[in-house]
GROMACS .gro file of N, CA, C and O in nm:
model
  392
    1MET      N    1  -1.921  -1.954   0.680
    1MET     CA    2  -1.806  -1.892   0.740
    1MET      C    3  -1.806  -1.743   0.704
    1MET      O    4  -1.827  -1.706   0.590
    2ILE      N    5  -1.780  -1.662   0.802
    2ILE     CA    6  -1.775  -1.517   0.784
    2ILE      C    7  -1.636  -1.478   0.732
    2ILE      O    8  -1.535  -1.518   0.789
    3GLU      N    9  -1.632  -1.400   0.624
    3GLU     CA   10  -1.506  -1.350   0.571
    3GLU      C   11  -1.503  -1.199   0.588
    3GLU      O   12  -1.602  -1.132   0.560
    4LYS      N   13  -1.389  -1.150   0.637
    4LYS     CA   14  -1.376  -1.005   0.649
    4LYS      C   15  -1.232  -0.963   0.629
    4LYS      O   16  -1.140  -1.042   0.647
    5GLU      N   17  -1.217  -0.836   0.592
    5GLU     CA   18  -1.086  -0.777   0.571
    5GLU      C   19  -1.077  -0.651   0.657
    5GLU      O   20  -1.169  -0.569   0.655
    6VAL      N   21  -0.969  -0.640   0.732
    6VAL     CA   22  -0.949  -0.523   0.816
    6VAL      C   23  -0.811  -0.465   0.787
    6VAL      O   24  -0.719  -0.535   0.746
    7PHE      N   25  -0.799  -0.336   0.810
    7PHE     CA   26  -0.672  -0.265   0.792
    7PHE      C   27  -0.623  -0.220   0.928
    7PHE      O   28  -0.694  -0.147   0.998
    8LEU      N   29  -0.505  -0.265   0.967
    8LEU     CA   30  -0.452  -0.234   1.100
    8LEU      C   31  -0.305  -0.193   1.092
    8LEU      O   32  -0.231  -0.238   1.005
    9LYS      N   33  -0.264  -0.113   1.187
    9LYS     CA   34  -0.123  -0.081   1.204
    9LYS      C   35  -0.056  -0.203   1.268
    9LYS      O   36  -0.123  -0.284   1.332
   10PRO      N   37   0.076  -0.218   1.253
   10PRO     CA   38   0.144  -0.338   1.303
   10PRO      C   39   0.119  -0.369   1.451
   10PRO      O   40   0.095  -0.485   1.486
   11ASP      N   41   0.122  -0.269   1.538
   11ASP     CA   42   0.100  -0.296   1.681
   11ASP      C   43  -0.040  -0.350   1.708
   11ASP      O   44  -0.059  -0.440   1.791
   12LEU      N   45  -0.140  -0.297   1.638
   12LEU     CA   46  -0.277  -0.346   1.655
   12LEU      C   47  -0.295  -0.485   1.595
   12LEU      O   48  -0.373  -0.566   1.645
   13ALA      N   49  -0.222  -0.514   1.488
   13ALA     CA   50  -0.228  -0.648   1.429
   13ALA      C   51  -0.173  -0.752   1.526
   13ALA      O   52  -0.231  -0.860   1.543
   14ILE      N   53  -0.065  -0.720   1.593
   14ILE     CA   54  -0.008  -0.812   1.693
   14ILE      C   55  -0.104  -0.828   1.810
   14ILE      O   56  -0.124  -0.938   1.860
   15LYS      N   57  -0.168  -0.720   1.850
   15LYS     CA   58  -0.267  -0.729   1.957
   15LYS      C   59  -0.384  -0.818   1.914
   15LYS      O   60  -0.434  -0.898   1.993
   16TYR      N   61  -0.426  -0.806   1.788
   16TYR     CA   62  -0.533  -0.893   1.736
   16TYR      C   63  -0.491  -1.040   1.748
   16TYR      O   64  -0.568  -1.125   1.792
   17LEU      N   65  -0.368  -1.071   1.706
   17LEU     CA   66  -0.319  -1.209   1.713
   17LEU      C   67  -0.321  -1.260   1.858
   17LEU      O   68  -0.366  -1.371   1.884
   18GLU      N   69  -0.272  -1.177   1.947
   18GLU     CA   70  -0.265  -1.215   2.089
   18GLU      C   71  -0.403  -1.246   2.146
   18GLU      O   72  -0.420  -1.339   2.224
   19GLU      N   73  -0.503  -1.168   2.106
   19GLU     CA   74  -0.637  -1.182   2.163
   19GLU      C   75  -0.725  -1.284   2.091
   19GLU      O   76  -0.820  -1.335   2.150
   20ASN      N   77  -0.698  -1.315   1.965
   20ASN     CA   78  -0.790  -1.395   1.885
   20ASN      C   79  -0.739  -1.529   1.833
   20ASN      O   80  -0.819  -1.616   1.804
   21VAL      N   81  -0.610  -1.544   1.818
   21VAL     CA   82  -0.556  -1.667   1.761
   21VAL      C   83  -0.542  -1.774   1.869
   21VAL      O   84  -0.491  -1.748   1.977
   22LYS      N   85  -0.589  -1.893   1.836
   22LYS     CA   86  -0.585  -2.007   1.928
   22LYS      C   87  -0.510  -2.123   1.862
   22LYS      O   88  -0.492  -2.126   1.741
   23LYS      N   89  -0.471  -2.220   1.944
   23LYS     CA   90  -0.408  -2.341   1.891
   23LYS      C   91  -0.499  -2.405   1.789
   23LYS      O   92  -0.621  -2.405   1.804
   24HIS      N   93  -0.440  -2.461   1.685
   24HIS     CA   94  -0.506  -2.532   1.575
   24HIS      C   95  -0.575  -2.440   1.474
   24HIS      O   96  -0.631  -2.489   1.378
   25ASP      N   97  -0.572  -2.308   1.495
   25ASP     CA   98  -0.618  -2.216   1.392
   25ASP      C   99  -0.516  -2.218   1.278
   25ASP      O  100  -0.401  -2.260   1.297
   26THR      N  101  -0.557  -2.171   1.163
   26THR     CA  102  -0.465  -2.157   1.051
   26THR      C  103  -0.423  -2.011   1.043
   26THR      O  104  -0.506  -1.921   1.055
   27LEU      N  105  -0.294  -1.990   1.025
   27LEU     CA  106  -0.241  -1.855   1.016
   27LEU      C  107  -0.150  -1.849   0.893
   27LEU      O  108  -0.066  -1.937   0.873
   28GLU      N  109  -0.170  -1.748   0.811
   28GLU     CA  110  -0.086  -1.726   0.694
   28GLU      C  111  -0.019  -1.590   0.711
   28GLU      O  112  -0.086  -1.488   0.713
   29LEU      N  113   0.112  -1.592   0.725
   29LEU     CA  114   0.188  -1.469   0.744
   29LEU      C  115   0.259  -1.432   0.613
   29LEU      O  116   0.327  -1.516   0.554
   30SER      N  117   0.242  -1.309   0.571
   30SER     CA  118   0.315  -1.256   0.455
   30SER      C  119   0.397  -1.138   0.506
   30SER      O  120   0.342  -1.038   0.551
   31TYR      N  121   0.528  -1.154   0.501
   31TYR     CA  122   0.616  -1.046   0.545
   31TYR      C  123   0.743  -1.047   0.461
   31TYR      O  124   0.790  -1.152   0.420
   32ASN      N  125   0.791  -0.925   0.433
   32ASN     CA  126   0.907  -0.907   0.348
   32ASN      C  127   0.885  -0.988   0.221
   32ASN      O  128   0.791  -0.962   0.148
   33ARG      N  129   0.963  -1.090   0.194
   33ARG     CA  130   0.943  -1.177   0.077
   33ARG      C  131   0.910  -1.319   0.120
   33ARG      O  132   0.933  -1.414   0.045
   34VAL      N  133   0.855  -1.332   0.238
   34VAL     CA  134   0.825  -1.464   0.295
   34VAL      C  135   0.674  -1.484   0.303
   34VAL      O  136   0.601  -1.393   0.342
   35TYR      N  137   0.631  -1.603   0.266
   35TYR     CA  138   0.491  -1.643   0.283
   35TYR      C  139   0.496  -1.770   0.368
   35TYR      O  140   0.555  -1.871   0.328
   36ALA      N  141   0.438  -1.765   0.488
   36ALA     CA  142   0.444  -1.876   0.582
   36ALA      C  143   0.305  -1.918   0.626
   36ALA      O  144   0.251  -1.863   0.722
   37PRO      N  145   0.244  -2.015   0.556
   37PRO     CA  146   0.113  -2.065   0.599
   37PRO      C  147   0.131  -2.186   0.690
   37PRO      O  148   0.222  -2.266   0.671
   38GLY      N  149   0.044  -2.198   0.790
   38GLY     CA  150   0.053  -2.316   0.874
   38GLY      C  151  -0.049  -2.319   0.985
   38GLY      O  152  -0.126  -2.225   1.005
   39GLU      N  153  -0.047  -2.430   1.057
   39GLU     CA  154  -0.135  -2.449   1.172
   39GLU      C  155  -0.065  -2.397   1.297
   39GLU      O  156   0.054  -2.424   1.319
   40VAL      N  157  -0.137  -2.324   1.379
   40VAL     CA  158  -0.082  -2.270   1.503
   40VAL      C  159  -0.065  -2.384   1.603
   40VAL      O  160  -0.161  -2.451   1.639
   41ILE      N  161   0.058  -2.407   1.645
   41ILE     CA  162   0.089  -2.508   1.745
   41ILE      C  163   0.086  -2.444   1.884
   41ILE      O  164   0.040  -2.505   1.980
   42ASP      N  165   0.134  -2.320   1.892
   42ASP     CA  166   0.137  -2.250   2.020
   42ASP      C  167   0.144  -2.101   1.994
   42ASP      O  168   0.197  -2.056   1.892
   43ILE      N  169   0.090  -2.025   2.086
   43ILE     CA  170   0.102  -1.879   2.083
   43ILE      C  171   0.127  -1.837   2.227
   43ILE      O  172   0.053  -1.875   2.317
   44SER      N  173   0.237  -1.766   2.248
   44SER     CA  174   0.275  -1.733   2.385
   44SER      C  175   0.346  -1.598   2.390
   44SER      O  176   0.387  -1.544   2.288
   45THR      N  177   0.357  -1.548   2.509
   45THR     CA  178   0.428  -1.423   2.533
   45THR      C  179   0.556  -1.455   2.609
   45THR      O  180   0.554  -1.529   2.706
   46GLU      N  181   0.666  -1.403   2.560
   46GLU     CA  182   0.795  -1.422   2.626
   46GLU      C  183   0.857  -1.285   2.651
   46GLU      O  184   0.832  -1.191   2.577
   47PHE      N  185   0.939  -1.277   2.753
   47PHE     CA  186   1.008  -1.152   2.785
   47PHE      C  187   1.154  -1.166   2.745
   47PHE      O  188   1.220  -1.265   2.777
   48ASP      N  189   1.203  -1.067   2.670
   48ASP     CA  190   1.341  -1.066   2.624
   48ASP      C  191   1.397  -0.927   2.650
   48ASP      O  192   1.348  -0.828   2.594
   49PHE      N  193   1.496  -0.919   2.734
   49PHE     CA  194   1.556  -0.791   2.772
   49PHE      C  195   1.451  -0.694   2.824
   49PHE      O  196   1.450  -0.576   2.791
   50GLY      N  197   1.356  -0.745   2.902
   50GLY     CA  198   1.253  -0.662   2.963
   50GLY      C  199   1.138  -0.625   2.872
   50GLY      O  200   1.047  -0.556   2.913
   51GLU      N  201   1.143  -0.669   2.747
   51GLU     CA  202   1.035  -0.639   2.651
   51GLU      C  203   0.950  -0.762   2.628
   51GLU      O  204   1.001  -0.874   2.620
   52GLU      N  205   0.820  -0.740   2.616
   52GLU     CA  206   0.726  -0.848   2.592
   52GLU      C  207   0.718  -0.877   2.442
   52GLU      O  208   0.702  -0.787   2.362
   53ASN      N  209   0.734  -1.004   2.404
   53ASN     CA  210   0.729  -1.045   2.264
   53ASN      C  211   0.626  -1.155   2.245
   53ASN      O  212   0.621  -1.250   2.323
   54LEU      N  213   0.545  -1.143   2.141
   54LEU     CA  214   0.449  -1.247   2.107
   54LEU      C  215   0.518  -1.347   2.014
   54LEU      O  216   0.571  -1.310   1.910
   55ILE      N  217   0.519  -1.474   2.055
   55ILE     CA  218   0.583  -1.580   1.978
   55ILE      C  219   0.474  -1.673   1.925
   55ILE      O  220   0.395  -1.727   2.002
   56VAL      N  221   0.470  -1.691   1.793
   56VAL     CA  222   0.375  -1.781   1.730
   56VAL      C  223   0.454  -1.900   1.676
   56VAL      O  224   0.550  -1.882   1.601
   57THR      N  225   0.414  -2.021   1.717
   57THR     CA  226   0.477  -2.142   1.667
   57THR      C  227   0.384  -2.205   1.565
   57THR      O  228   0.268  -2.233   1.594
   58LEU      N  229   0.435  -2.219   1.442
   58LEU     CA  230   0.355  -2.271   1.330
   58LEU      C  231   0.410  -2.402   1.278
   58LEU      O  232   0.532  -2.418   1.268
   59HIS      N  233   0.321  -2.492   1.244
   59HIS     CA  234   0.358  -2.611   1.168
   59HIS      C  235   0.329  -2.576   1.023
   59HIS      O  236   0.213  -2.572   0.982
   60LEU      N  237   0.435  -2.545   0.948
   60LEU     CA  238   0.419  -2.498   0.811
   60LEU      C  239   0.354  -2.604   0.724
   60LEU      O  240   0.379  -2.723   0.739
   61SER      N  241   0.270  -2.558   0.633
   61SER     CA  242   0.199  -2.650   0.544
   61SER      C  243   0.232  -2.621   0.398
   61SER      O  244   0.146  -2.589   0.319
   62GLY      N  245   0.359  -2.630   0.365
   62GLY     CA  246   0.402  -2.604   0.229
   62GLY      C  247   0.437  -2.732   0.156
   62GLY      O  248   0.454  -2.837   0.217
   63ASP      N  249   0.450  -2.724   0.024
   63ASP     CA  250   0.489  -2.839  -0.056
   63ASP      C  251   0.638  -2.871  -0.039
   63ASP      O  252   0.676  -2.987  -0.034
   64LEU      N  253   0.720  -2.768  -0.029
   64LEU     CA  254   0.864  -2.789  -0.016
   64LEU      C  255   0.910  -2.789   0.129
   64LEU      O  256   1.002  -2.861   0.165
   65VAL      N  257   0.847  -2.707   0.210
   65VAL     CA  258   0.886  -2.697   0.351
   65VAL      C  259   0.767  -2.736   0.436
   65VAL      O  260   0.659  -2.681   0.424
   66ASN      N  261   0.787  -2.835   0.522
   66ASN     CA  262   0.683  -2.882   0.611
   66ASN      C  263   0.748  -2.899   0.748
   66ASN      O  264   0.779  -3.010   0.789
   67ASP      N  265   0.771  -2.789   0.816
   67ASP     CA  266   0.848  -2.788   0.938
   67ASP      C  267   0.779  -2.702   1.043
   67ASP      O  268   0.683  -2.633   1.014
   68VAL      N  269   0.832  -2.705   1.164
   68VAL     CA  270   0.781  -2.620   1.272
   68VAL      C  271   0.875  -2.502   1.289
   68VAL      O  272   0.997  -2.519   1.296
   69VAL      N  273   0.817  -2.380   1.292
   69VAL     CA  274   0.896  -2.259   1.311
   69VAL      C  275   0.836  -2.175   1.422
   69VAL      O  276   0.716  -2.179   1.446
   70ARG      N  277   0.923  -2.101   1.489
   70ARG     CA  278   0.880  -2.005   1.591
   70ARG      C  279   0.904  -1.866   1.533
   70ARG      O  280   1.014  -1.835   1.490
   71VAL      N  281   0.799  -1.783   1.534
   71VAL     CA  282   0.809  -1.650   1.477
   71VAL      C  283   0.789  -1.548   1.588
   71VAL      O  284   0.685  -1.547   1.655
   72ASN      N  285   0.889  -1.463   1.608
   72ASN     CA  286   0.878  -1.353   1.703
   72ASN      C  287   0.809  -1.239   1.629
   72ASN      O  288   0.869  -1.175   1.542
   73MET      N  289   0.684  -1.216   1.659
   73MET     CA  290   0.605  -1.117   1.585
   73MET      C  291   0.659  -0.975   1.602
   73MET      O  292   0.647  -0.893   1.512
   74GLU      N  293   0.719  -0.949   1.715
   74GLU     CA  294   0.775  -0.815   1.739
   74GLU      C  295   0.891  -0.789   1.642
   74GLU      O  296   0.908  -0.678   1.593
   75ASN      N  297   0.969  -0.893   1.611
   75ASN     CA  298   1.084  -0.877   1.521
   75ASN      C  299   1.044  -0.853   1.376
   75ASN      O  300   1.120  -0.794   1.301
   76ILE      N  301   0.927  -0.904   1.335
   76ILE     CA  302   0.888  -0.891   1.194
   76ILE      C  303   0.777  -0.789   1.170
   76ILE      O  304   0.735  -0.770   1.057
   77LYS      N  305   0.730  -0.723   1.276
   77LYS     CA  306   0.611  -0.639   1.261
   77LYS      C  307   0.628  -0.527   1.158
   77LYS      O  308   0.533  -0.491   1.091
   78LYS      N  309   0.747  -0.474   1.141
   78LYS     CA  310   0.767  -0.367   1.043
   78LYS      C  311   0.769  -0.419   0.900
   78LYS      O  312   0.752  -0.342   0.806
   79ASP      N  313   0.790  -0.550   0.883
   79ASP     CA  314   0.794  -0.610   0.750
   79ASP      C  315   0.664  -0.679   0.712
   79ASP      O  316   0.652  -0.729   0.600
   80LEU      N  317   0.567  -0.684   0.804
   80LEU     CA  318   0.440  -0.752   0.776
   80LEU      C  319   0.365  -0.683   0.664
   80LEU      O  320   0.355  -0.560   0.660
   81ILE      N  321   0.311  -0.763   0.574
   81ILE     CA  322   0.231  -0.712   0.463
   81ILE      C  323   0.085  -0.751   0.485
   81ILE      O  324  -0.005  -0.669   0.474
   82GLU      N  325   0.064  -0.880   0.518
   82GLU     CA  326  -0.072  -0.930   0.535
   82GLU      C  327  -0.071  -1.051   0.627
   82GLU      O  328   0.024  -1.129   0.627
   83ILE      N  329  -0.178  -1.065   0.704
   83ILE     CA  330  -0.198  -1.182   0.791
   83ILE      C  331  -0.337  -1.235   0.761
   83ILE      O  332  -0.433  -1.159   0.756
   84ARG      N  333  -0.346  -1.365   0.744
   84ARG     CA  334  -0.478  -1.428   0.726
   84ARG      C  335  -0.498  -1.525   0.841
   84ARG      O  336  -0.414  -1.612   0.864
   85HIS      N  337  -0.607  -1.508   0.913
   85HIS     CA  338  -0.640  -1.591   1.029
   85HIS      C  339  -0.769  -1.666   0.999
   85HIS      O  340  -0.872  -1.605   0.974
   86ILE      N  341  -0.760  -1.798   1.001
   86ILE     CA  342  -0.876  -1.882   0.969
   86ILE      C  343  -0.905  -1.976   1.086
   86ILE      O  344  -0.815  -2.045   1.135
   87ASN      N  345  -1.030  -1.975   1.130
   87ASN     CA  346  -1.076  -2.074   1.227
   87ASN      C  347  -1.210  -2.126   1.179
   87ASN      O  348  -1.253  -2.095   1.069
   88GLU      N  349  -1.279  -2.205   1.260
   88GLU     CA  350  -1.403  -2.267   1.214
   88GLU      C  351  -1.516  -2.167   1.192
   88GLU      O  352  -1.611  -2.195   1.120
   89LYS      N  353  -1.506  -2.046   1.249
   89LYS     CA  354  -1.614  -1.949   1.238
   89LYS      C  355  -1.588  -1.838   1.137
   89LYS      O  356  -1.680  -1.787   1.076
   90GLU      N  357  -1.461  -1.797   1.123
   90GLU     CA  358  -1.434  -1.684   1.036
   90GLU      C  359  -1.300  -1.692   0.966
   90GLU      O  360  -1.211  -1.766   1.008
   91ASP      N  361  -1.289  -1.613   0.861
   91ASP     CA  362  -1.168  -1.600   0.781
   91ASP      C  363  -1.138  -1.451   0.775
   91ASP      O  364  -1.207  -1.376   0.707
   92VAL      N  365  -1.037  -1.409   0.852
   92VAL     CA  366  -1.005  -1.267   0.865
   92VAL      C  367  -0.872  -1.238   0.795
   92VAL      O  368  -0.771  -1.302   0.825
   93THR      N  369  -0.875  -1.145   0.702
   93THR     CA  370  -0.752  -1.099   0.637
   93THR      C  371  -0.718  -0.962   0.694
   93THR      O  372  -0.798  -0.871   0.689
   94ILE      N  373  -0.598  -0.953   0.750
   94ILE     CA  374  -0.551  -0.827   0.806
   94ILE      C  375  -0.448  -0.770   0.710
   94ILE      O  376  -0.345  -0.833   0.683
   95VAL      N  377  -0.477  -0.655   0.657
   95VAL     CA  378  -0.385  -0.584   0.569
   95VAL      C  379  -0.315  -0.480   0.655
   95VAL      O  380  -0.379  -0.400   0.723
   96LEU      N  381  -0.182  -0.483   0.653
   96LEU     CA  382  -0.106  -0.392   0.737
   96LEU      C  383  -0.093  -0.256   0.669
   96LEU      O  384  -0.068  -0.247   0.549
   97GLU      N  385  -0.112  -0.154   0.748
   97GLU     CA  386  -0.095  -0.017   0.700
   97GLU      C  387   0.010   0.051   0.785
   97GLU      O  388   0.035   0.013   0.898
   98GLU      N  389   0.072   0.152   0.729
   98GLU     CA  390   0.177   0.225   0.801
   98GLU      C  391   0.121   0.330   0.891
   98GLU      O  392   0.015   0.375   0.881
   0.00000   0.00000   0.00000
């Protein structure tokens, strides 16, 4: 498995997710004081008040919380610290920069 680390601004990180993340991939989101690891159930684009928003639906894989959540990436992009995207071919860690 190929491991790599990239540094991206929030808008480019969301674009990476939109173009590269597929159903059943593993995604670990670190934002603000939240760590949300899980399996991607769905990734879609929705329009809200004329703006395009990327929505990631995760089945969380935690010891205490094992639930399905929908995350509007546009709403949390300024609080993102790190994203880890894992699939069968690669393990990509995206470190957010300002």
